[in-house]
Amino acid sequence: MPYLTSPVLPPGTLSRGPQPVIPTGDGLVLRPWRAEDASAVHAAFQDPVMHQWHIRVADSEEEVRGWIAEWQRAWERERSPQWAVADAATDRLLGRVALREVELGDGVAEVAYWTTAAARGQGVATRATSTLARWALDEIGFQRLELLHAVANEASCRVARKSGFALEGTKRRALMHPDGWHDMHLHARVHGD
């Protein structure tokens, strides 16, 4: 049965070329993951704040190397491309930003991020999220980006607002964390915002 509309983005929109390095223009760079990032990612996941808001745990660098291998393949699969957020001058890992739940045909994806403990309070998440959103909406042609965070995560709510993601509502009991079910704020940024 034919559709009445064409896909917003056709298959191959992302994977037809290599995953780009995206500079923020203010000292950060979004770059593809490398195997040598494993020790920094493992260290980041030992932080108790990461455990509070993230549902994944890193038990070993070997496990993290497996994650990085998945993240490297994600670009070609066009489902959940991930970027390392690094200091543009030193290449020190500061965090991660990603497009999750990519639906090319609908032109929709979810933005996700985390930062290392040392990077918090420096605007890293906001700068990386803003840059990824501009790239996805303006250069690639996505029509809608969503951002979800636990209602209790006030820092993440500030990142969403500062990155231009309008609060659209609350998804009740939407995600299980180690301490129980969390209500989630749903923010979105659309093409033209």
Coordinates of C-alpha atoms in Angstrom, one line a residue:
M1 CA 0.0 0.0 0.0
P2 CA 1.6 3.3 -1.0
Y3 CA 2.0 6.2 1.4
L4 CA 0.5 9.6 0.8
T5 CA 3.8 11.3 1.8
S6 CA 7.4 10.8 1.0
P7 CA 10.0 10.0 3.6
V8 CA 11.4 13.1 5.2
L9 CA 14.9 11.6 5.0
P10 CA 15.7 8.6 2.8
P11 CA 17.7 5.6 3.9
G12 CA 21.4 6.3 3.5
T13 CA 21.1 10.0 4.5
L14 CA 23.6 9.4 7.3
S15 CA 25.6 6.4 6.1
R16 CA 26.3 7.5 2.6
G17 CA 29.5 9.2 3.9
P18 CA 31.8 8.9 6.9
Q19 CA 30.6 10.1 10.3
P20 CA 31.5 13.8 10.5
V21 CA 33.7 15.6 13.0
I22 CA 31.6 18.6 14.1
P23 CA 33.3 21.5 15.7
T24 CA 31.2 23.6 18.1
G25 CA 33.2 26.8 17.3
D26 CA 33.8 27.5 20.9
G27 CA 36.5 25.0 21.9
L28 CA 34.8 21.6 21.7
V29 CA 34.6 19.0 18.9
L30 CA 32.1 16.2 18.4
R31 CA 34.0 13.4 16.9
P32 CA 33.6 9.6 16.2
W33 CA 34.5 7.3 19.1
R34 CA 37.9 5.6 19.1
A35 CA 39.0 2.5 20.9
E36 CA 41.5 4.5 23.0
D37 CA 38.5 6.4 24.6
A38 CA 37.7 3.2 26.7
S39 CA 39.6 4.2 29.8
A40 CA 38.1 7.7 29.9
V41 CA 34.6 6.3 29.4
H42 CA 35.1 3.7 32.1
A43 CA 36.3 6.4 34.5
A44 CA 33.3 8.6 33.7
F45 CA 30.9 5.8 34.5
Q46 CA 32.4 5.3 38.0
D47 CA 31.0 8.7 39.0
P48 CA 28.0 8.4 41.4
V49 CA 26.1 11.2 39.6
M50 CA 26.3 9.2 36.4
H51 CA 24.7 6.3 38.3
Q52 CA 21.9 8.6 39.5
W53 CA 20.7 9.5 36.0
H54 CA 22.0 6.9 33.7
I55 CA 20.7 3.3 33.7
R56 CA 23.9 1.7 32.3
V57 CA 27.0 0.7 34.4
A58 CA 30.5 0.1 33.2
D59 CA 32.2 -2.8 35.1
S60 CA 35.4 -2.9 33.1
E61 CA 37.3 -1.2 30.3
E62 CA 36.8 -4.4 28.3
E63 CA 33.1 -3.9 28.5
V64 CA 33.4 -0.3 27.5
R65 CA 35.5 -1.3 24.4
G66 CA 32.5 -3.3 23.4
W67 CA 30.2 -0.3 23.8
I68 CA 32.6 1.8 21.7
A69 CA 32.6 -0.9 19.0
E70 CA 28.8 -0.7 19.0
W71 CA 28.9 3.2 18.8
Q72 CA 31.3 3.0 15.9
R73 CA 28.9 0.7 14.0
A74 CA 25.9 2.9 14.8
W75 CA 26.6 5.4 12.1
E76 CA 26.3 2.9 9.3
R77 CA 23.1 1.5 10.8
E78 CA 21.5 4.9 11.1
R79 CA 19.8 4.1 14.3
S80 CA 21.8 5.6 17.2
P81 CA 24.9 7.6 16.0
Q82 CA 27.1 8.7 18.9
W83 CA 29.8 11.3 19.2
A84 CA 32.6 11.8 21.7
V85 CA 32.6 15.3 23.0
A86 CA 36.2 16.4 23.3
D87 CA 38.3 19.5 24.0
A88 CA 39.3 20.8 20.5
A89 CA 42.8 21.7 21.6
T90 CA 43.7 18.7 23.8
D91 CA 41.3 15.9 22.6
R92 CA 40.5 15.2 26.3
L93 CA 37.1 13.4 26.5
L94 CA 34.5 15.6 28.1
G95 CA 31.3 13.7 27.3
R96 CA 29.0 12.1 24.8
V97 CA 26.2 13.3 22.6
A98 CA 24.0 11.1 20.5
L99 CA 21.0 10.8 18.2
R100 CA 18.9 7.9 19.5
E101 CA 15.7 6.3 18.2
V102 CA 16.4 7.7 14.7
E103 CA 13.4 7.4 12.3
L104 CA 14.7 8.8 9.0
G105 CA 11.4 8.4 7.3
D106 CA 9.7 10.6 9.9
G107 CA 12.7 13.0 10.2
V108 CA 12.7 12.4 14.0
A109 CA 15.4 11.5 16.6
E110 CA 16.0 11.8 20.3
V111 CA 19.1 13.7 21.6
A112 CA 21.0 12.2 24.5
Y113 CA 24.1 13.3 26.3
W114 CA 26.3 12.9 29.3
T115 CA 29.4 14.7 30.6
T116 CA 32.4 13.7 32.7
A117 CA 32.5 14.9 36.3
A118 CA 35.4 17.3 35.4
A119 CA 33.4 18.9 32.5
R120 CA 30.2 19.7 34.5
G121 CA 29.3 23.3 35.1
Q122 CA 31.3 24.5 32.0
G123 CA 28.4 24.4 29.5
V124 CA 29.8 21.3 27.7
A125 CA 26.4 19.5 27.5
T126 CA 24.6 22.7 26.3
R127 CA 27.3 23.5 23.7
A128 CA 27.5 19.9 22.4
T129 CA 23.7 19.5 22.3
S130 CA 23.1 22.9 20.6
T131 CA 25.7 22.0 17.9
L132 CA 24.3 18.5 17.3
A133 CA 20.8 19.9 17.0
R134 CA 21.8 22.6 14.5
W135 CA 23.7 20.1 12.4
A136 CA 20.8 17.5 12.5
L137 CA 18.0 20.1 11.8
D138 CA 19.8 22.5 9.5
E139 CA 22.3 20.5 7.6
I140 CA 20.8 17.0 7.5
G141 CA 17.1 17.9 7.4
F142 CA 15.6 16.3 10.5
Q143 CA 12.3 17.9 11.3
R144 CA 12.0 17.2 15.0
L145 CA 14.5 16.3 17.8
E146 CA 13.2 15.2 21.2
L147 CA 15.1 15.3 24.5
L148 CA 14.0 13.3 27.5
H149 CA 15.3 13.6 31.1
A150 CA 14.1 12.6 34.6
V151 CA 12.0 15.4 36.0
A152 CA 14.2 15.4 39.1
N153 CA 17.3 16.1 37.0
E154 CA 17.2 19.9 37.1
A155 CA 20.7 20.2 35.5
S156 CA 19.5 18.3 32.5
C157 CA 16.4 20.5 32.3
R158 CA 18.6 23.6 32.2
V159 CA 20.7 22.0 29.3
A160 CA 17.5 21.3 27.4
R161 CA 16.2 24.9 27.8
K162 CA 19.5 26.5 27.0
S163 CA 19.9 24.3 23.9
G164 CA 16.6 25.5 22.5
F165 CA 14.4 22.5 23.4
A166 CA 11.0 23.6 24.5
L167 CA 9.3 21.7 27.3
E168 CA 6.3 19.9 25.8
G169 CA 5.1 17.9 28.8
T170 CA 5.7 15.1 31.3
K171 CA 5.7 11.4 30.6
R172 CA 4.6 9.8 33.8
R173 CA 6.5 6.8 35.1
A174 CA 8.3 6.6 31.8
L175 CA 11.7 5.1 32.7
M176 CA 12.9 2.8 35.4
H177 CA 16.1 3.8 37.3
P178 CA 17.8 1.9 40.1
D179 CA 15.7 3.9 42.6
G180 CA 12.4 3.3 40.9
W181 CA 10.2 4.8 38.2
H182 CA 10.9 8.3 37.0
D183 CA 8.6 10.8 35.4
M184 CA 10.3 12.2 32.4
H185 CA 10.2 15.7 30.9
L186 CA 9.7 15.7 27.1
H187 CA 11.4 18.6 25.3
A188 CA 11.6 19.1 21.6
R189 CA 13.3 21.3 19.0
V190 CA 11.9 21.5 15.5
H191 CA 13.3 22.7 12.2
G192 CA 12.9 26.5 12.1
D193 CA 13.2 27.0 15.9

